[in-house]
Amino acid sequence: MAAMVLAATRLLRGSGSWGRSRLRFGAPAYRQFSSGGAYPSVPLSSPLPGVPKPVFATVDGQEKFETRVTTLENGLRVASQNKFGQFCTVGILINSGSRYEAKYLSGIAHFLEKLAFSSTDRFDSKDEILLTLEKHGGICDCQTSRDTTMYAVSADSKGLDTVVGLLADVVLHPRLTDEEIELTRMAVRFELEDLGMRPDPEPLLTEMIHEAAYRENTVGLHRFCPTENIAKIDRSVLHSYLRNYYTPDRMVLAGVGVGHEQLVECARKYLLGARPAWGSGAAVHVDGSVAQYTGGIARLERDMSSVSLGPTPFPELTHIMIGLESCSFLEGDFLPFAVLNMMMGGGGSFSAGGPGKGMFTRLYLNVLNRHHWMYNATSYHHSYEDTGLLCIHASADPRQVREMVEIITREFVLMAGTVDVVELERAKTQLTSMLMMNLEARPVIFEDVGRQVLATRSRKLPHELCALIRDVKPEDIKRVASAMLRRKPAVAALGDLSDLPAYEHIQAALANKDGRLPRTYRLFR
């Protein structure tokens, strides 16, 4: 006990024997370099003298594994991108979607999305497909857009042969039984009901702005199945569509995390010479129409007061989306438009903010920070192989719709004005950062590879895109914005539209230098 008390006393007092014991057995009692005393004249930006030079990993800006593309005898393209890891993502992308339904019942692509990974010639049910994938730790998904249908599987790379065989069976040999079609009808009805009831109006407004911008053609056709067509779509209608659009020359088999030769071998085994369930006749009714931008307005009067009830109900809002034609993703101006969209940015008025949340974008600085009554102001850019659409979506109380529309038109007009170098560099950096961050995910790489090869038969690598983004100048932004403002606007309006300005007034505001709406006078209000 006396020894313990003596040791504690020495510790508290800092006795010489304790100091000597530290010097003898442990680290030194003090470190000269921690206070800068040893190198008083060396700034923090310079390396310390006598310290070995560090060796860092170097990057030459090139991807070590570039995308490889092989075209088979039947026209099918096989594209792969190597990536280290145990798992791979493999899928089939098809040049098919709602834009090709002009000669068919609208909603076929929507039906096919819901019917994906159902029973086939080899698999009796969807459960059997999922159990097969489960053996390789796999998951599956199908997504359709206006111009692309994508069937994808992520699984262990060792199961590549099984995965490609399953994908070929799902795409080319679906049974499309009466029971499956009836279940799909129920799923489509539910999705349409949910679309009309959800508090977030963005999917519905996106559908409406395309309908207004491309009246009754290509990307302006309904992406969701209209209610009146649900009962009309059956197996014969689906087979008629599949016969024309599910052909090898319109397909890409893409894989990430797999060897190219192995993927080509699997494609030859399962997709070369395969006879689909709808027959192997030549496609005769393929729609090659080019998108025709028309401009116009799509209005939907709706009571939004009870869209979200509860203890804290969502306020009644009117939603407006105004868009102008931009360009296709194949054109050289695509990246200046992408930078412009990032520069506009925006979001909700209650965003958490922080790095990357767009708090320095124009729609935050000029709109949400100055007009407290606006709930949302967000920029969107939709781009296709033959056209594009740059939109601004805004939400506010129905009594302030006119003022909200004028604020949006003013922001559109200001796009063609002076571009600050700092905001442009910030937008370019943010776009580059977002691109590189997204391309860290294997499924995103897969979709990028598939879509680029489907559209251009090749792929631009990330370092090439980053170089093009860095080359965007302020005059490029001004040029593309000025050209965009010469087109007719597309307008989508949802909610209480009693104070919505006339379409002609919105068009006139975009033609004015200050973006203001023409003054209107009412004798009675």
CSV table of C-alpha atoms in Angstrom, one decimal, residues 100-378:
chain,number,residue,atom,x,y,z
A,100,TYR,CA,-42.1,4.5,-80.7
A,101,GLU,CA,-45.8,3.9,-79.9
A,102,ALA,CA,-47.3,6.3,-82.5
A,103,LYS,CA,-48.7,3.4,-84.5
A,104,TYR,CA,-49.7,1.3,-81.4
A,105,LEU,CA,-51.8,1.6,-78.3
A,106,SER,CA,-50.1,4.0,-76.0
A,107,GLY,CA,-48.8,2.3,-72.8
A,108,ILE,CA,-47.2,-0.8,-74.3
A,109,ALA,CA,-43.7,0.0,-72.9
A,110,HIS,CA,-45.3,0.7,-69.5
A,111,PHE,CA,-46.9,-2.8,-69.6
A,112,LEU,CA,-43.6,-4.5,-70.7
A,113,GLU,CA,-41.8,-2.9,-67.7
A,114,LYS,CA,-44.3,-4.5,-65.3
A,115,LEU,CA,-44.2,-7.8,-67.1
A,116,ALA,CA,-40.4,-8.1,-67.0
A,117,PHE,CA,-38.8,-11.1,-65.3
A,118,SER,CA,-42.1,-13.1,-65.3
A,119,SER,CA,-42.4,-16.7,-66.6
A,120,THR,CA,-40.5,-17.7,-69.7
A,121,ASP,CA,-39.9,-20.9,-71.7
A,122,ARG,CA,-37.3,-22.1,-69.2
A,123,PHE,CA,-38.7,-20.6,-66.0
A,124,ASP,CA,-42.2,-21.3,-64.9
A,125,SER,CA,-42.6,-18.3,-62.6
A,126,LYS,CA,-41.0,-15.1,-61.4
A,127,ASP,CA,-40.1,-16.9,-58.1
A,128,GLU,CA,-38.1,-19.5,-60.0
A,129,ILE,CA,-36.1,-16.6,-61.7
A,130,LEU,CA,-35.4,-15.0,-58.4
A,131,LEU,CA,-34.4,-18.3,-56.8
A,132,THR,CA,-31.9,-18.9,-59.7
A,133,LEU,CA,-30.4,-15.4,-59.2
A,134,GLU,CA,-30.3,-15.9,-55.5
A,135,LYS,CA,-27.8,-18.8,-55.9
A,136,HIS,CA,-25.4,-16.2,-57.3
A,137,GLY,CA,-26.4,-13.4,-54.9
A,138,GLY,CA,-28.2,-11.6,-57.7
A,139,ILE,CA,-30.9,-9.0,-58.0
A,140,CYS,CA,-32.8,-7.9,-61.2
A,141,ASP,CA,-34.6,-4.9,-62.4
A,142,CYS,CA,-36.3,-3.5,-65.5
A,143,GLN,CA,-36.7,0.2,-66.3
A,144,THR,CA,-38.3,1.9,-69.3
A,145,SER,CA,-37.9,5.5,-70.4
A,146,ARG,CA,-39.2,7.4,-73.4
A,147,ASP,CA,-36.5,6.0,-75.7
A,148,THR,CA,-34.8,3.0,-73.9
A,149,THR,CA,-35.8,-0.2,-72.2
A,150,MET,CA,-33.3,-1.8,-69.8
A,151,TYR,CA,-33.2,-5.3,-68.3
A,152,ALA,CA,-30.4,-5.6,-65.8
A,153,VAL,CA,-29.0,-8.1,-63.3
A,154,SER,CA,-26.3,-7.6,-60.6
A,155,ALA,CA,-24.7,-10.9,-59.4
A,156,ASP,CA,-21.5,-12.8,-58.7
A,157,SER,CA,-19.2,-12.7,-61.7
A,158,LYS,CA,-18.9,-16.5,-61.5
A,159,GLY,CA,-22.5,-16.8,-62.5
A,160,LEU,CA,-22.1,-14.8,-65.8
A,161,ASP,CA,-23.2,-17.7,-68.0
A,162,THR,CA,-26.4,-18.2,-66.0
A,163,VAL,CA,-27.1,-14.5,-65.9
A,164,VAL,CA,-26.8,-14.0,-69.7
A,165,GLY,CA,-28.9,-17.1,-70.4
A,166,LEU,CA,-31.6,-15.8,-68.0
A,167,LEU,CA,-31.6,-12.3,-69.6
A,168,ALA,CA,-31.9,-13.8,-73.1
A,169,ASP,CA,-34.8,-15.9,-72.0
A,170,VAL,CA,-36.6,-13.0,-70.2
A,171,VAL,CA,-36.2,-10.7,-73.2
A,172,LEU,CA,-36.8,-13.1,-76.1
A,173,HIS,CA,-39.0,-15.8,-74.6
A,174,PRO,CA,-41.6,-14.3,-72.2
A,175,ARG,CA,-44.8,-16.4,-71.9
A,176,LEU,CA,-47.1,-13.3,-71.3
A,177,THR,CA,-49.8,-15.5,-69.8
A,178,ASP,CA,-53.4,-14.2,-69.3
A,179,GLU,CA,-52.9,-14.3,-65.5
A,180,GLU,CA,-49.7,-12.2,-65.8
A,181,ILE,CA,-51.3,-9.6,-68.0
A,182,GLU,CA,-54.3,-9.3,-65.7
A,183,LEU,CA,-51.9,-8.8,-62.7
A,184,THR,CA,-50.1,-6.2,-64.8
A,185,ARG,CA,-53.3,-4.3,-65.4
A,186,MET,CA,-53.9,-4.1,-61.7
A,187,ALA,CA,-50.3,-2.8,-61.1
A,188,VAL,CA,-50.7,-0.2,-63.8
A,189,ARG,CA,-54.1,1.0,-62.4
A,190,PHE,CA,-52.5,1.3,-59.0
A,191,GLU,CA,-49.5,3.3,-60.3
A,192,LEU,CA,-51.8,5.7,-62.2
A,193,GLU,CA,-53.9,6.3,-59.0
A,194,ASP,CA,-50.7,6.8,-57.0
A,195,LEU,CA,-49.4,9.3,-59.6
A,196,GLY,CA,-52.5,11.5,-59.2
A,197,MET,CA,-52.4,11.3,-55.4
A,198,ARG,CA,-48.8,11.8,-54.4
A,199,PRO,CA,-47.7,15.1,-52.9
A,200,ASP,CA,-44.7,15.3,-55.1
A,201,PRO,CA,-46.0,16.5,-58.5
A,202,GLU,CA,-42.7,16.2,-60.4
A,203,PRO,CA,-43.4,12.9,-62.3
A,204,LEU,CA,-46.8,14.2,-63.5
A,205,LEU,CA,-45.4,17.6,-64.4
A,206,THR,CA,-42.6,16.0,-66.4
A,207,GLU,CA,-45.2,14.0,-68.3
A,208,MET,CA,-47.2,17.2,-69.0
A,209,ILE,CA,-44.2,19.3,-70.1
A,210,HIS,CA,-43.2,16.7,-72.7
A,211,GLU,CA,-46.8,16.5,-73.9
A,212,ALA,CA,-46.8,20.3,-74.3
A,213,ALA,CA,-43.4,20.6,-75.9
A,214,TYR,CA,-43.8,17.7,-78.4
A,215,ARG,CA,-47.5,17.7,-79.2
A,216,GLU,CA,-48.6,14.1,-80.2
A,217,ASN,CA,-45.2,13.0,-81.5
A,218,THR,CA,-42.2,11.0,-80.3
A,219,VAL,CA,-41.1,12.0,-76.8
A,220,GLY,CA,-44.4,13.8,-76.3
A,221,LEU,CA,-46.4,10.6,-76.3
A,222,HIS,CA,-47.6,9.2,-73.0
A,223,ARG,CA,-45.0,7.4,-71.0
A,224,PHE,CA,-47.6,6.0,-68.6
A,225,CYS,CA,-50.4,3.9,-70.0
A,226,PRO,CA,-53.7,5.9,-70.3
A,227,THR,CA,-56.6,4.5,-68.3
A,228,GLU,CA,-58.7,3.8,-71.4
A,229,ASN,CA,-55.9,1.5,-72.9
A,230,ILE,CA,-55.4,-0.7,-69.9
A,231,ALA,CA,-58.1,-3.2,-70.9
A,232,LYS,CA,-57.1,-3.1,-74.6
A,233,ILE,CA,-53.5,-4.3,-74.3
A,234,ASP,CA,-53.2,-8.1,-74.6
A,235,ARG,CA,-50.7,-10.7,-75.8
A,236,SER,CA,-51.3,-10.1,-79.5
A,237,VAL,CA,-50.8,-6.3,-79.2
A,238,LEU,CA,-47.6,-6.9,-77.2
A,239,HIS,CA,-46.2,-9.4,-79.7
A,240,SER,CA,-46.9,-7.0,-82.6
A,241,TYR,CA,-44.8,-4.3,-80.9
A,242,LEU,CA,-42.0,-6.7,-79.8
A,243,ARG,CA,-41.7,-8.1,-83.3
A,244,ASN,CA,-40.7,-4.7,-84.6
A,245,TYR,CA,-38.6,-3.3,-81.8
A,246,TYR,CA,-37.0,-6.2,-79.9
A,247,THR,CA,-34.6,-7.0,-82.8
A,248,PRO,CA,-30.8,-7.7,-82.3
A,249,ASP,CA,-29.8,-4.6,-84.3
A,250,ARG,CA,-31.6,-2.4,-81.7
A,251,MET,CA,-30.0,-4.2,-78.7
A,252,VAL,CA,-26.8,-3.8,-76.6
A,253,LEU,CA,-25.6,-6.5,-74.2
A,254,ALA,CA,-23.5,-4.5,-71.7
A,255,GLY,CA,-21.5,-5.7,-68.8
A,256,VAL,CA,-19.4,-4.2,-66.0
A,257,GLY,CA,-17.0,-6.3,-64.0
A,258,VAL,CA,-16.7,-9.0,-66.6
A,259,GLY,CA,-14.1,-10.1,-69.2
A,260,HIS,CA,-15.0,-9.0,-72.7
A,261,GLU,CA,-14.2,-12.4,-74.4
A,262,GLN,CA,-16.3,-14.2,-71.8
A,263,LEU,CA,-19.2,-11.9,-72.4
A,264,VAL,CA,-19.0,-12.2,-76.2
A,265,GLU,CA,-18.9,-16.0,-75.8
A,266,CYS,CA,-22.1,-15.9,-73.7
A,267,ALA,CA,-23.8,-13.6,-76.2
A,268,ARG,CA,-23.0,-16.0,-79.1
A,269,LYS,CA,-24.3,-18.9,-77.0
A,270,TYR,CA,-27.7,-17.4,-76.0
A,271,LEU,CA,-28.4,-14.4,-78.3
A,272,LEU,CA,-27.0,-15.3,-81.7
A,273,GLY,CA,-29.5,-17.1,-83.9
A,274,ALA,CA,-32.1,-17.3,-81.1
A,275,ARG,CA,-35.7,-17.5,-82.3
A,276,PRO,CA,-38.0,-15.2,-80.2
A,277,ALA,CA,-41.4,-16.1,-78.9
A,278,TRP,CA,-43.2,-13.8,-81.4
A,279,GLY,CA,-41.4,-15.3,-84.5
A,280,SER,CA,-38.4,-14.2,-86.5
A,281,GLY,CA,-40.1,-12.2,-89.2
A,282,ALA,CA,-38.5,-9.0,-90.4
A,283,ALA,CA,-39.5,-5.7,-88.7
A,284,VAL,CA,-41.9,-3.8,-91.0
A,285,HIS,CA,-43.4,-1.0,-88.9
A,286,VAL,CA,-40.4,0.7,-87.2
A,287,ASP,CA,-41.0,4.3,-86.4
A,288,GLY,CA,-38.0,6.4,-87.4
A,289,SER,CA,-39.6,9.8,-86.7
A,290,VAL,CA,-37.5,12.7,-85.6
A,291,ALA,CA,-38.8,14.7,-82.6
A,292,GLN,CA,-40.7,17.8,-83.7
A,293,TYR,CA,-40.7,20.5,-81.0
A,294,THR,CA,-44.0,22.4,-81.1
A,295,GLY,CA,-44.2,24.3,-77.8
A,296,GLY,CA,-47.6,24.9,-76.1
A,297,ILE,CA,-49.3,24.5,-72.8
A,298,ALA,CA,-50.7,21.6,-70.8
A,299,ARG,CA,-53.1,22.6,-68.0
A,300,LEU,CA,-54.6,20.4,-65.3
A,301,GLU,CA,-57.0,22.1,-62.9
A,302,ARG,CA,-56.9,20.2,-59.6
A,303,ASP,CA,-57.8,20.8,-56.0
A,304,MET,CA,-54.5,20.5,-54.2
A,305,SER,CA,-55.8,21.5,-50.7
A,306,SER,CA,-56.1,17.9,-49.5
A,307,VAL,CA,-53.1,16.3,-51.3
A,308,SER,CA,-51.4,15.5,-47.9
A,309,LEU,CA,-53.6,15.5,-44.8
A,310,GLY,CA,-52.5,14.9,-41.3
A,311,PRO,CA,-51.3,16.8,-38.2
A,312,THR,CA,-49.1,19.0,-40.4
A,313,PRO,CA,-50.8,19.1,-43.8
A,314,PHE,CA,-49.0,20.0,-46.9
A,315,PRO,CA,-49.9,23.6,-48.0
A,316,GLU,CA,-52.0,24.1,-51.1
A,317,LEU,CA,-49.7,24.9,-53.9
A,318,THR,CA,-49.9,25.6,-57.7
A,319,HIS,CA,-47.1,24.0,-59.7
A,320,ILE,CA,-45.7,25.6,-62.9
A,321,MET,CA,-43.0,24.2,-65.2
A,322,ILE,CA,-41.7,26.2,-68.1
A,323,GLY,CA,-39.3,24.7,-70.7
A,324,LEU,CA,-37.5,25.6,-73.8
A,325,GLU,CA,-35.9,23.3,-76.4
A,326,SER,CA,-32.2,22.7,-75.9
A,327,CYS,CA,-30.3,20.1,-77.9
A,328,SER,CA,-29.7,16.4,-78.2
A,329,PHE,CA,-26.9,14.6,-76.3
A,330,LEU,CA,-25.2,13.9,-79.6
A,331,GLU,CA,-24.6,17.6,-80.3
A,332,GLY,CA,-21.5,19.7,-79.2
A,333,ASP,CA,-23.7,22.1,-77.2
A,334,PHE,CA,-24.9,19.3,-74.9
A,335,LEU,CA,-22.2,20.0,-72.3
A,336,PRO,CA,-22.7,23.8,-72.3
A,337,PHE,CA,-26.4,23.1,-71.6
A,338,ALA,CA,-25.5,20.7,-68.8
A,339,VAL,CA,-23.3,23.3,-67.2
A,340,LEU,CA,-26.1,25.9,-67.6
A,341,ASN,CA,-28.5,23.5,-65.9
A,342,MET,CA,-26.0,23.0,-63.0
A,343,MET,CA,-25.5,26.8,-62.8
A,344,MET,CA,-29.3,27.3,-62.4
A,345,GLY,CA,-29.6,24.5,-59.9
A,346,GLY,CA,-32.1,25.2,-57.2
A,347,GLY,CA,-34.3,23.0,-55.1
A,348,GLY,CA,-36.8,23.2,-52.2
A,349,SER,CA,-36.9,26.2,-49.9
A,350,PHE,CA,-36.3,23.9,-46.9
A,351,SER,CA,-33.1,22.2,-48.3
A,352,ALA,CA,-30.5,21.3,-45.7
A,353,GLY,CA,-27.9,23.1,-47.7
A,354,GLY,CA,-24.2,22.4,-47.4
A,355,PRO,CA,-21.6,21.5,-50.0
A,356,GLY,CA,-23.1,20.2,-53.3
A,357,LYS,CA,-26.7,21.2,-52.4
A,358,GLY,CA,-26.7,24.1,-54.8
A,359,MET,CA,-27.0,26.9,-52.3
A,360,PHE,CA,-24.9,29.2,-54.6
A,361,THR,CA,-26.9,28.4,-57.7
A,362,ARG,CA,-29.0,31.2,-59.4
A,363,LEU,CA,-32.4,29.8,-58.4
A,364,TYR,CA,-31.3,29.8,-54.8
A,365,LEU,CA,-29.6,33.2,-54.8
A,366,ASN,CA,-32.1,35.1,-57.0
A,367,VAL,CA,-35.3,33.3,-56.3
A,368,LEU,CA,-35.6,31.3,-53.1
A,369,ASN,CA,-33.4,33.6,-51.0
A,370,ARG,CA,-35.4,36.7,-52.1
A,371,HIS,CA,-38.9,35.4,-52.3
A,372,HIS,CA,-39.8,33.6,-49.1
A,373,TRP,CA,-43.3,32.6,-50.4
A,374,MET,CA,-41.9,30.3,-53.1
A,375,TYR,CA,-41.6,26.7,-52.0
A,376,ASN,CA,-39.6,25.3,-54.8
A,377,ALA,CA,-37.5,26.4,-57.8
A,378,THR,CA,-35.6,23.7,-59.6
